[in-house]
């Protein structure tokens, strides 16, 4: 019965104290979040521990989730924050973290009819060039190509404008094409 | 398996769900912070403009203007928490905030709010901000000028 319920319905049940339903959600997202963590963090670290932290945080804060919204961006947002904290654990962060590419409205070229061919080309280059990318470009690539999320969902996870998602994807793809060819 | 480990932690009581009222309280406090930041930004910006209009740019305390700009930045950071703000470029929400402040400042100017506050400051009926108004007292204006 629980297998037929949507993520949002399951989250609603957990909020009403049905703990077993949380197990179903864990089962659905475990592999996805581990893959996301491995591709995004790229460095050798215990991804399983981090993903377990993500699920614990999700359970602790589940009453803040609105079941009328989508569950996927919500849990990916928790994962994003956990992975970013792990990434920056030994780095100094700027005093006021501000990203200039979220400031101005940006135009980005919409996908054209030869989209499938371009997508195949990018996917082939992803594993070779992912480590070389800055984290903000790497993350959008991972969420778009490996997690199959759309621009809106990625914008909600990263809390950036939808146009910025498109711009970062285009820049990341351009970098991969230049880098992998070399 | 993650599922078993996590359910074990939940069922043993090692992990607790935070109650809904905590998140409701957080959201309420957040909204209050936005309202207070808006009012403070409005006051600082309108007061700096008031001084500029009456005393010119040479005597305008730029520190006040900088404080106003800082409040606008804080307001932008607070608003960025919401989807209607972060889904669009920062410039759009900044323009919206500045537009609201501009329109509200015009209303404050038309209602002679700062003139009334200055009068109260001269009569020593304005605590805290009274000193700043008296520092920038404009002797050519009388209560009759404030309708």
mmCIF file of C-alpha atoms in Angstrom:
data_model
loop_
_atom_site.group_PDB
_atom_site.id
_atom_site.type_symbol
_atom_site.label_atom_id
_atom_site.label_comp_id
_atom_site.label_asym_id
_atom_site.label_seq_id
_atom_site.Cartn_x
_atom_site.Cartn_y
_atom_site.Cartn_z
ATOM 1 C CA UNK A 1 0.000 0.000 0.000
ATOM 2 C CA UNK A 2 2.769 2.400 0.970
ATOM 3 C CA UNK A 3 4.526 1.761 -2.348
ATOM 4 C CA UNK A 4 1.576 3.391 -4.118
ATOM 5 C CA UNK A 5 1.735 6.561 -2.049
ATOM 6 C CA UNK A 6 3.546 9.628 -3.313
ATOM 7 C CA UNK A 7 6.528 11.047 -1.423
ATOM 8 C CA UNK A 8 4.337 13.921 -0.222
ATOM 9 C CA UNK A 9 1.654 11.549 1.102
ATOM 10 C CA UNK A 10 4.293 9.501 2.900
ATOM 11 C CA UNK A 11 5.789 12.658 4.443
ATOM 12 C CA UNK A 12 2.311 13.635 5.605
ATOM 13 C CA UNK A 13 1.941 10.225 7.294
ATOM 14 C CA UNK A 14 5.312 10.585 9.033
ATOM 15 C CA UNK A 15 4.201 13.998 10.309
ATOM 16 C CA UNK A 16 1.177 12.218 11.774
ATOM 17 C CA UNK A 17 3.567 9.884 13.657
ATOM 18 C CA UNK A 18 3.719 6.965 11.190
ATOM 19 C CA UNK A 19 7.440 6.256 11.562
ATOM 20 C CA UNK A 20 7.449 3.265 9.194
ATOM 21 C CA UNK A 21 6.549 5.530 6.291
ATOM 22 C CA UNK A 22 9.834 7.352 6.846
ATOM 23 C CA UNK A 23 11.612 4.064 6.174
ATOM 24 C CA UNK A 24 9.925 3.939 2.766
ATOM 25 C CA UNK A 25 11.120 7.469 2.001
ATOM 26 C CA UNK A 26 14.651 6.501 3.049
ATOM 27 C CA UNK A 27 14.504 3.518 0.720
ATOM 28 C CA UNK A 28 13.390 5.714 -2.169
ATOM 29 C CA UNK A 29 16.053 8.386 -1.734
ATOM 30 C CA UNK A 30 19.051 6.476 -0.358
ATOM 31 C CA UNK A 31 20.641 5.563 -3.692
ATOM 32 C CA UNK A 32 19.848 8.966 -5.240
ATOM 33 C CA UNK A 33 21.445 10.954 -2.438
ATOM 34 C CA UNK A 34 24.513 8.716 -2.295
ATOM 35 C CA UNK A 35 24.986 9.171 -6.044
ATOM 36 C CA UNK A 36 24.477 12.942 -5.689
ATOM 37 C CA UNK A 37 27.007 13.083 -2.845
ATOM 38 C CA UNK A 38 29.609 11.008 -4.693
ATOM 39 C CA UNK A 39 29.372 13.063 -7.876
ATOM 40 C CA UNK A 40 29.204 16.445 -6.165
ATOM 41 C CA UNK A 41 31.820 16.020 -3.459
ATOM 42 C CA UNK A 42 34.183 14.049 -5.683
ATOM 43 C CA UNK A 43 36.788 13.814 -2.934
ATOM 44 C CA UNK A 44 37.199 10.520 -1.117
ATOM 45 C CA UNK A 45 35.068 10.816 2.015
ATOM 46 C CA UNK A 46 32.435 8.815 3.800
ATOM 47 C CA UNK A 47 29.397 9.692 1.727
ATOM 48 C CA UNK A 48 27.203 7.141 3.509
ATOM 49 C CA UNK A 49 27.722 8.914 6.845
ATOM 50 C CA UNK A 50 26.839 12.250 5.302
ATOM 51 C CA UNK A 51 23.709 10.837 3.650
ATOM 52 C CA UNK A 52 22.669 9.292 6.938
ATOM 53 C CA UNK A 53 23.035 12.763 8.487
ATOM 54 C CA UNK A 54 20.762 14.081 5.733
ATOM 55 C CA UNK A 55 18.019 11.588 6.583
ATOM 56 C CA UNK A 56 18.318 12.278 10.305
ATOM 57 C CA UNK A 57 18.041 16.031 9.676
ATOM 58 C CA UNK A 58 15.087 15.416 7.369
ATOM 59 C CA UNK A 59 13.278 13.446 10.084
ATOM 60 C CA UNK A 60 14.076 15.977 12.825
ATOM 61 C CA UNK A 61 12.777 18.856 10.681
ATOM 62 C CA UNK A 62 9.938 17.068 8.887
ATOM 63 C CA UNK A 63 7.256 19.204 10.554
ATOM 64 C CA UNK A 64 8.636 22.176 8.584
ATOM 65 C CA UNK A 65 7.770 20.418 5.288
ATOM 66 C CA UNK A 66 4.538 21.479 3.596
ATOM 67 C CA UNK A 67 2.955 18.333 2.003
ATOM 68 C CA UNK A 68 1.306 20.579 -0.631
ATOM 69 C CA UNK A 69 4.788 21.190 -2.078
ATOM 70 C CA UNK A 70 7.144 18.661 -3.644
ATOM 71 C CA UNK A 71 9.224 16.525 -1.293
ATOM 72 C CA UNK A 72 12.153 15.953 -3.650
ATOM 73 C CA UNK A 73 13.540 19.537 -3.734
ATOM 74 C CA UNK A 74 13.043 19.740 0.033
ATOM 75 C CA UNK A 75 15.230 16.735 0.852
ATOM 76 C CA UNK A 76 17.757 17.614 -1.851
ATOM 77 C CA UNK A 77 18.033 21.068 -0.249
ATOM 78 C CA UNK A 78 18.943 19.420 3.068
ATOM 79 C CA UNK A 79 21.469 17.241 1.218
ATOM 80 C CA UNK A 80 22.910 20.298 -0.554
ATOM 81 C CA UNK A 81 23.406 22.142 2.752
ATOM 82 C CA UNK A 82 24.976 19.074 4.393
ATOM 83 C CA UNK A 83 27.376 18.505 1.496
ATOM 84 C CA UNK A 84 28.304 22.205 1.292
ATOM 85 C CA UNK A 85 29.089 22.224 5.036
ATOM 86 C CA UNK A 86 31.260 19.124 4.587
ATOM 87 C CA UNK A 87 33.005 20.727 1.608
ATOM 88 C CA UNK A 88 33.718 23.957 3.463
ATOM 89 C CA UNK A 89 34.570 22.379 6.810
ATOM 90 C CA UNK A 90 38.232 23.160 6.340
ATOM 91 C CA UNK A 91 37.950 26.251 4.211
ATOM 92 C CA UNK A 92 37.403 29.894 5.055
ATOM 93 C CA UNK A 93 34.156 31.259 3.733
ATOM 94 C CA UNK A 94 33.844 34.887 2.530
ATOM 95 C CA UNK A 95 32.384 37.260 5.133
ATOM 96 C CA UNK A 96 29.363 37.981 2.966
ATOM 97 C CA UNK A 97 28.834 35.056 0.610
ATOM 98 C CA UNK A 98 27.446 36.651 -2.527
ATOM 99 C CA UNK A 99 27.232 35.225 -6.007
ATOM 100 C CA UNK A 100 27.311 37.836 -8.749
ATOM 101 C CA UNK A 101 25.701 35.566 -11.293
ATOM 102 C CA UNK A 102 22.446 35.659 -9.267
ATOM 103 C CA UNK A 103 22.317 39.456 -9.249
ATOM 104 C CA UNK A 104 21.388 40.376 -12.810
ATOM 105 C CA UNK A 105 18.723 38.874 -15.044
ATOM 106 C CA UNK A 106 20.418 36.573 -17.553
ATOM 107 C CA UNK A 107 19.456 35.294 -20.917
ATOM 108 C CA UNK A 108 20.319 31.743 -21.773
ATOM 109 C CA UNK A 109 19.832 29.924 -25.054
ATOM 110 C CA UNK A 110 16.927 27.457 -24.926
ATOM 111 C CA UNK A 111 17.547 23.896 -25.946
ATOM 112 C CA UNK A 112 17.385 23.320 -29.733
ATOM 113 C CA UNK A 113 16.135 20.430 -31.830
ATOM 114 C CA UNK A 114 19.452 18.587 -31.735
ATOM 115 C CA UNK A 115 19.146 18.472 -27.935
ATOM 116 C CA UNK A 116 19.433 14.690 -27.661
ATOM 117 C CA UNK A 117 22.697 14.570 -29.566
ATOM 118 C CA UNK A 118 24.160 17.384 -27.441
ATOM 119 C CA UNK A 119 22.981 15.706 -24.246
ATOM 120 C CA UNK A 120 24.676 12.438 -25.230
ATOM 121 C CA UNK A 121 27.880 14.358 -25.922
ATOM 122 C CA UNK A 122 27.763 16.088 -22.540
ATOM 123 C CA UNK A 123 27.000 12.885 -20.623
ATOM 124 C CA UNK A 124 30.010 11.223 -22.239
ATOM 125 C CA UNK A 125 32.249 14.031 -21.005
ATOM 126 C CA UNK A 126 30.746 14.342 -17.520
ATOM 127 C CA UNK A 127 32.750 11.739 -15.641
ATOM 128 C CA UNK A 128 36.010 12.874 -17.217
ATOM 129 C CA UNK A 129 35.668 16.559 -16.477
ATOM 130 C CA UNK A 130 33.440 16.810 -13.380
ATOM 131 C CA UNK A 131 36.342 16.982 -10.897
ATOM 132 C CA UNK A 132 37.818 19.977 -12.714
ATOM 133 C CA UNK A 133 34.741 22.138 -12.332
ATOM 134 C CA UNK A 134 34.094 24.702 -9.637
ATOM 135 C CA UNK A 135 31.531 23.353 -7.130
ATOM 136 C CA UNK A 136 28.737 25.726 -8.205
ATOM 137 C CA UNK A 137 28.942 24.434 -11.812
ATOM 138 C CA UNK A 138 29.540 20.833 -10.786
ATOM 139 C CA UNK A 139 26.425 20.814 -8.635
ATOM 140 C CA UNK A 140 24.016 21.995 -11.331
ATOM 141 C CA UNK A 141 25.464 19.444 -13.752
ATOM 142 C CA UNK A 142 25.028 16.623 -11.218
ATOM 143 C CA UNK A 143 21.463 17.652 -10.356
ATOM 144 C CA UNK A 144 20.467 18.052 -14.009
ATOM 145 C CA UNK A 145 22.204 15.071 -15.626
ATOM 146 C CA UNK A 146 22.453 12.490 -12.852
ATOM 147 C CA UNK A 147 19.403 13.345 -10.761
ATOM 148 C CA UNK A 148 17.226 14.316 -13.767
ATOM 149 C CA UNK A 149 15.837 17.389 -12.034
ATOM 150 C CA UNK A 150 14.407 20.316 -13.987
ATOM 151 C CA UNK A 151 15.517 23.950 -13.790
ATOM 152 C CA UNK A 152 12.735 24.908 -11.357
ATOM 153 C CA UNK A 153 13.601 22.096 -8.932
ATOM 154 C CA UNK A 154 17.321 22.937 -9.113
ATOM 155 C CA UNK A 155 16.512 26.614 -8.437
ATOM 156 C CA UNK A 156 14.509 25.558 -5.355
ATOM 157 C CA UNK A 157 17.305 23.316 -4.082
ATOM 158 C CA UNK A 158 20.076 25.858 -4.532
ATOM 159 C CA UNK A 159 17.933 28.969 -3.830
ATOM 160 C CA UNK A 160 19.117 30.679 -7.006
ATOM 161 C CA UNK A 161 17.175 32.225 -9.904
ATOM 162 C CA UNK A 162 15.954 29.867 -12.625
ATOM 163 C CA UNK A 163 17.896 31.872 -15.221
ATOM 164 C CA UNK A 164 21.109 31.365 -13.223
ATOM 165 C CA UNK A 165 20.590 27.591 -13.388
ATOM 166 C CA UNK A 166 20.532 27.810 -17.186
ATOM 167 C CA UNK A 167 23.582 30.073 -17.292
ATOM 168 C CA UNK A 168 25.616 27.807 -15.002
ATOM 169 C CA UNK A 169 24.667 24.721 -17.002
ATOM 170 C CA UNK A 170 25.730 26.369 -20.251
ATOM 171 C CA UNK A 171 29.031 27.535 -18.769
ATOM 172 C CA UNK A 172 29.689 24.100 -17.284
ATOM 173 C CA UNK A 173 28.974 22.399 -20.614
ATOM 174 C CA UNK A 174 31.242 24.845 -22.443
ATOM 175 C CA UNK A 175 34.013 24.164 -19.937
ATOM 176 C CA UNK A 176 33.627 20.401 -20.365
ATOM 177 C CA UNK A 177 33.756 20.652 -24.147
ATOM 178 C CA UNK A 178 36.936 22.728 -24.007
ATOM 179 C CA UNK A 179 38.592 20.751 -21.264
ATOM 180 C CA UNK A 180 37.821 17.237 -22.419
ATOM 181 C CA UNK A 181 38.857 17.974 -25.988
ATOM 182 C CA UNK A 182 42.273 19.079 -24.728
ATOM 183 C CA UNK B 1 20.762 -0.851 5.222
ATOM 184 C CA UNK B 2 20.161 2.810 5.981
ATOM 185 C CA UNK B 3 16.490 2.250 6.474
ATOM 186 C CA UNK B 4 17.006 -0.157 9.408
ATOM 187 C CA UNK B 5 19.673 1.982 11.091
ATOM 188 C CA UNK B 6 17.651 5.159 10.828
ATOM 189 C CA UNK B 7 14.388 3.541 11.987
ATOM 190 C CA UNK B 8 16.305 2.062 14.927
ATOM 191 C CA UNK B 9 17.521 5.551 15.925
ATOM 192 C CA UNK B 10 13.997 6.933 15.609
ATOM 193 C CA UNK B 11 12.317 4.117 17.537
ATOM 194 C CA UNK B 12 14.949 4.125 20.308
ATOM 195 C CA UNK B 13 14.261 7.839 20.887
ATOM 196 C CA UNK B 14 17.771 8.850 19.891
ATOM 197 C CA UNK B 15 16.261 11.028 17.167
ATOM 198 C CA UNK B 16 13.193 13.204 17.785
ATOM 199 C CA UNK B 17 11.041 15.174 15.403
ATOM 200 C CA UNK B 18 10.926 18.840 16.294
ATOM 201 C CA UNK B 19 7.337 19.918 17.068
ATOM 202 C CA UNK B 20 5.417 21.987 14.501
ATOM 203 C CA UNK B 21 4.937 24.925 16.877
ATOM 204 C CA UNK B 22 8.708 25.575 16.825
ATOM 205 C CA UNK B 23 8.635 26.100 13.066
ATOM 206 C CA UNK B 24 5.512 28.252 13.323
ATOM 207 C CA UNK B 25 7.247 30.389 15.965
ATOM 208 C CA UNK B 26 10.353 30.656 13.780
ATOM 209 C CA UNK B 27 8.309 31.794 10.783
ATOM 210 C CA UNK B 28 6.464 34.352 12.922
ATOM 211 C CA UNK B 29 9.714 35.777 14.313
ATOM 212 C CA UNK B 30 11.107 35.927 10.798
ATOM 213 C CA UNK B 31 8.137 37.919 9.552
ATOM 214 C CA UNK B 32 8.447 40.269 12.548
ATOM 215 C CA UNK B 33 12.150 40.741 11.732
ATOM 216 C CA UNK B 34 11.259 41.646 8.131
ATOM 217 C CA UNK B 35 8.650 44.169 9.287
ATOM 218 C CA UNK B 36 11.069 45.748 11.779
ATOM 219 C CA UNK B 37 13.884 45.876 9.223
ATOM 220 C CA UNK B 38 11.495 47.512 6.732
ATOM 221 C CA UNK B 39 10.378 50.144 9.240
ATOM 222 C CA UNK B 40 13.957 50.867 10.302
ATOM 223 C CA UNK B 41 15.164 51.117 6.700
ATOM 224 C CA UNK B 42 12.253 53.431 5.928
ATOM 225 C CA UNK B 43 12.997 55.631 8.917
ATOM 226 C CA UNK B 44 16.735 55.883 8.203
ATOM 227 C CA UNK B 45 16.321 56.604 4.494
ATOM 228 C CA UNK B 46 13.503 59.130 4.959
ATOM 229 C CA UNK B 47 15.368 60.883 7.781
ATOM 230 C CA UNK B 48 18.553 61.139 5.696
ATOM 231 C CA UNK B 49 16.514 62.580 2.818
ATOM 232 C CA UNK B 50 14.804 65.000 5.211
ATOM 233 C CA UNK B 51 18.169 66.301 6.398
ATOM 234 C CA UNK B 52 19.471 66.490 2.846
ATOM 235 C CA UNK B 53 16.442 68.540 1.723
ATOM 236 C CA UNK B 54 16.754 71.042 4.561
ATOM 237 C CA UNK B 55 20.497 71.309 5.069
ATOM 238 C CA UNK B 56 22.010 70.197 1.792
ATOM 239 C CA UNK B 57 24.468 67.418 1.150
ATOM 240 C CA UNK B 58 27.349 69.012 3.071
ATOM 241 C CA UNK B 59 25.661 68.571 6.441
ATOM 242 C CA UNK B 60 23.815 65.341 5.695
ATOM 243 C CA UNK B 61 25.151 62.607 7.921
ATOM 244 C CA UNK B 62 26.256 60.049 5.393
ATOM 245 C CA UNK B 63 26.591 57.525 8.178
ATOM 246 C CA UNK B 64 22.792 57.606 8.371
ATOM 247 C CA UNK B 65 22.501 56.951 4.676
ATOM 248 C CA UNK B 66 25.000 54.098 4.899
ATOM 249 C CA UNK B 67 23.016 52.641 7.812
ATOM 250 C CA UNK B 68 19.885 52.870 5.633
ATOM 251 C CA UNK B 69 21.627 51.078 2.772
ATOM 252 C CA UNK B 70 22.840 48.412 5.210
ATOM 253 C CA UNK B 71 19.235 47.886 6.364
ATOM 254 C CA UNK B 72 18.143 47.504 2.733
ATOM 255 C CA UNK B 73 20.849 44.832 2.304
ATOM 256 C CA UNK B 74 19.635 43.047 5.463
ATOM 257 C CA UNK B 75 16.074 43.187 4.162
ATOM 258 C CA UNK B 76 17.223 41.682 0.864
ATOM 259 C CA UNK B 77 18.944 38.819 2.717
ATOM 260 C CA UNK B 78 15.801 38.165 4.801
ATOM 261 C CA UNK B 79 13.514 38.227 1.748
ATOM 262 C CA UNK B 80 15.839 35.819 -0.074
ATOM 263 C CA UNK B 81 14.515 33.117 2.231
ATOM 264 C CA UNK B 82 11.277 33.041 0.219
ATOM 265 C CA UNK B 83 10.807 31.419 -3.195
ATOM 266 C CA UNK B 84 9.202 34.529 -4.749
ATOM 267 C CA UNK B 85 12.516 36.325 -4.043
ATOM 268 C CA UNK B 86 15.260 33.754 -4.736
ATOM 269 C CA UNK B 87 13.659 32.448 -7.961
ATOM 270 C CA UNK B 88 14.272 35.832 -9.575
ATOM 271 C CA UNK B 89 17.559 37.757 -9.933
ATOM 272 C CA UNK B 90 18.577 39.776 -6.861
ATOM 273 C CA UNK B 91 18.214 42.999 -8.849
ATOM 274 C CA UNK B 92 14.431 42.528 -9.136
ATOM 275 C CA UNK B 93 13.845 42.198 -5.395
ATOM 276 C CA UNK B 94 16.218 45.100 -4.748
ATOM 277 C CA UNK B 95 14.216 47.284 -7.154
ATOM 278 C CA UNK B 96 10.980 46.198 -5.435
ATOM 279 C CA UNK B 97 12.366 47.063 -1.971
ATOM 280 C CA UNK B 98 13.686 50.448 -3.125
ATOM 281 C CA UNK B 99 10.384 51.238 -4.882
ATOM 282 C CA UNK B 100 8.410 50.500 -1.712
ATOM 283 C CA UNK B 101 10.824 52.613 0.359
ATOM 284 C CA UNK B 102 10.630 55.467 -2.156
ATOM 285 C CA UNK B 103 6.822 55.524 -2.220
ATOM 286 C CA UNK B 104 6.667 55.263 1.588
ATOM 287 C CA UNK B 105 9.251 58.063 1.929
ATOM 288 C CA UNK B 106 7.075 60.333 -0.226
ATOM 289 C CA UNK B 107 4.122 59.613 2.074
ATOM 290 C CA UNK B 108 6.265 60.427 5.106
ATOM 291 C CA UNK B 109 7.377 63.674 3.456
ATOM 292 C CA UNK B 110 3.772 64.708 2.636
ATOM 293 C CA UNK B 111 2.644 63.929 6.173
ATOM 294 C CA UNK B 112 5.516 66.082 7.594
ATOM 295 C CA UNK B 113 6.422 63.269 9.969
ATOM 296 C CA UNK B 114 10.025 64.361 10.477
ATOM 297 C CA UNK B 115 9.027 67.994 10.935
ATOM 298 C CA UNK B 116 6.620 66.940 13.684
ATOM 299 C CA UNK B 117 9.311 64.777 15.288
ATOM 300 C CA UNK B 118 11.766 67.687 15.123
ATOM 301 C CA UNK B 119 9.254 69.904 16.906
ATOM 302 C CA UNK B 120 8.827 67.307 19.633
ATOM 303 C CA UNK B 121 12.616 67.044 19.897
ATOM 304 C CA UNK B 122 12.894 70.810 20.384
ATOM 305 C CA UNK B 123 10.270 70.570 23.140
ATOM 306 C CA UNK B 124 12.316 67.748 24.697
ATOM 307 C CA UNK B 125 9.442 65.308 24.198
ATOM 308 C CA UNK B 126 11.362 62.899 21.972
ATOM 309 C CA UNK B 127 13.599 60.389 23.747
ATOM 310 C CA UNK B 128 16.532 58.642 22.032
ATOM 311 C CA UNK B 129 16.309 60.309 18.585
ATOM 312 C CA UNK B 130 15.682 63.788 20.038
ATOM 313 C CA UNK B 131 19.408 64.624 20.216
ATOM 314 C CA UNK B 132 19.905 63.915 16.521
ATOM 315 C CA UNK B 133 16.991 66.162 15.538
ATOM 316 C CA UNK B 134 18.272 68.963 17.826
ATOM 317 C CA UNK B 135 21.762 68.609 16.317
ATOM 318 C CA UNK B 136 20.279 69.441 12.955
ATOM 319 C CA UNK B 137 17.830 72.104 14.173
ATOM 320 C CA UNK B 138 16.599 74.435 11.442
ATOM 321 C CA UNK B 139 15.768 77.756 13.217
ATOM 322 C CA UNK B 140 14.085 79.314 10.144
ATOM 323 C CA UNK B 141 11.116 76.979 10.456
ATOM 324 C CA UNK B 142 8.358 77.450 12.999
ATOM 325 C CA UNK B 143 5.489 75.226 14.143
ATOM 326 C CA UNK B 144 3.135 77.281 11.927
ATOM 327 C CA UNK B 145 4.991 76.024 8.874
ATOM 328 C CA UNK B 146 3.993 72.512 9.800
ATOM 329 C CA UNK B 147 0.332 72.101 8.967
#
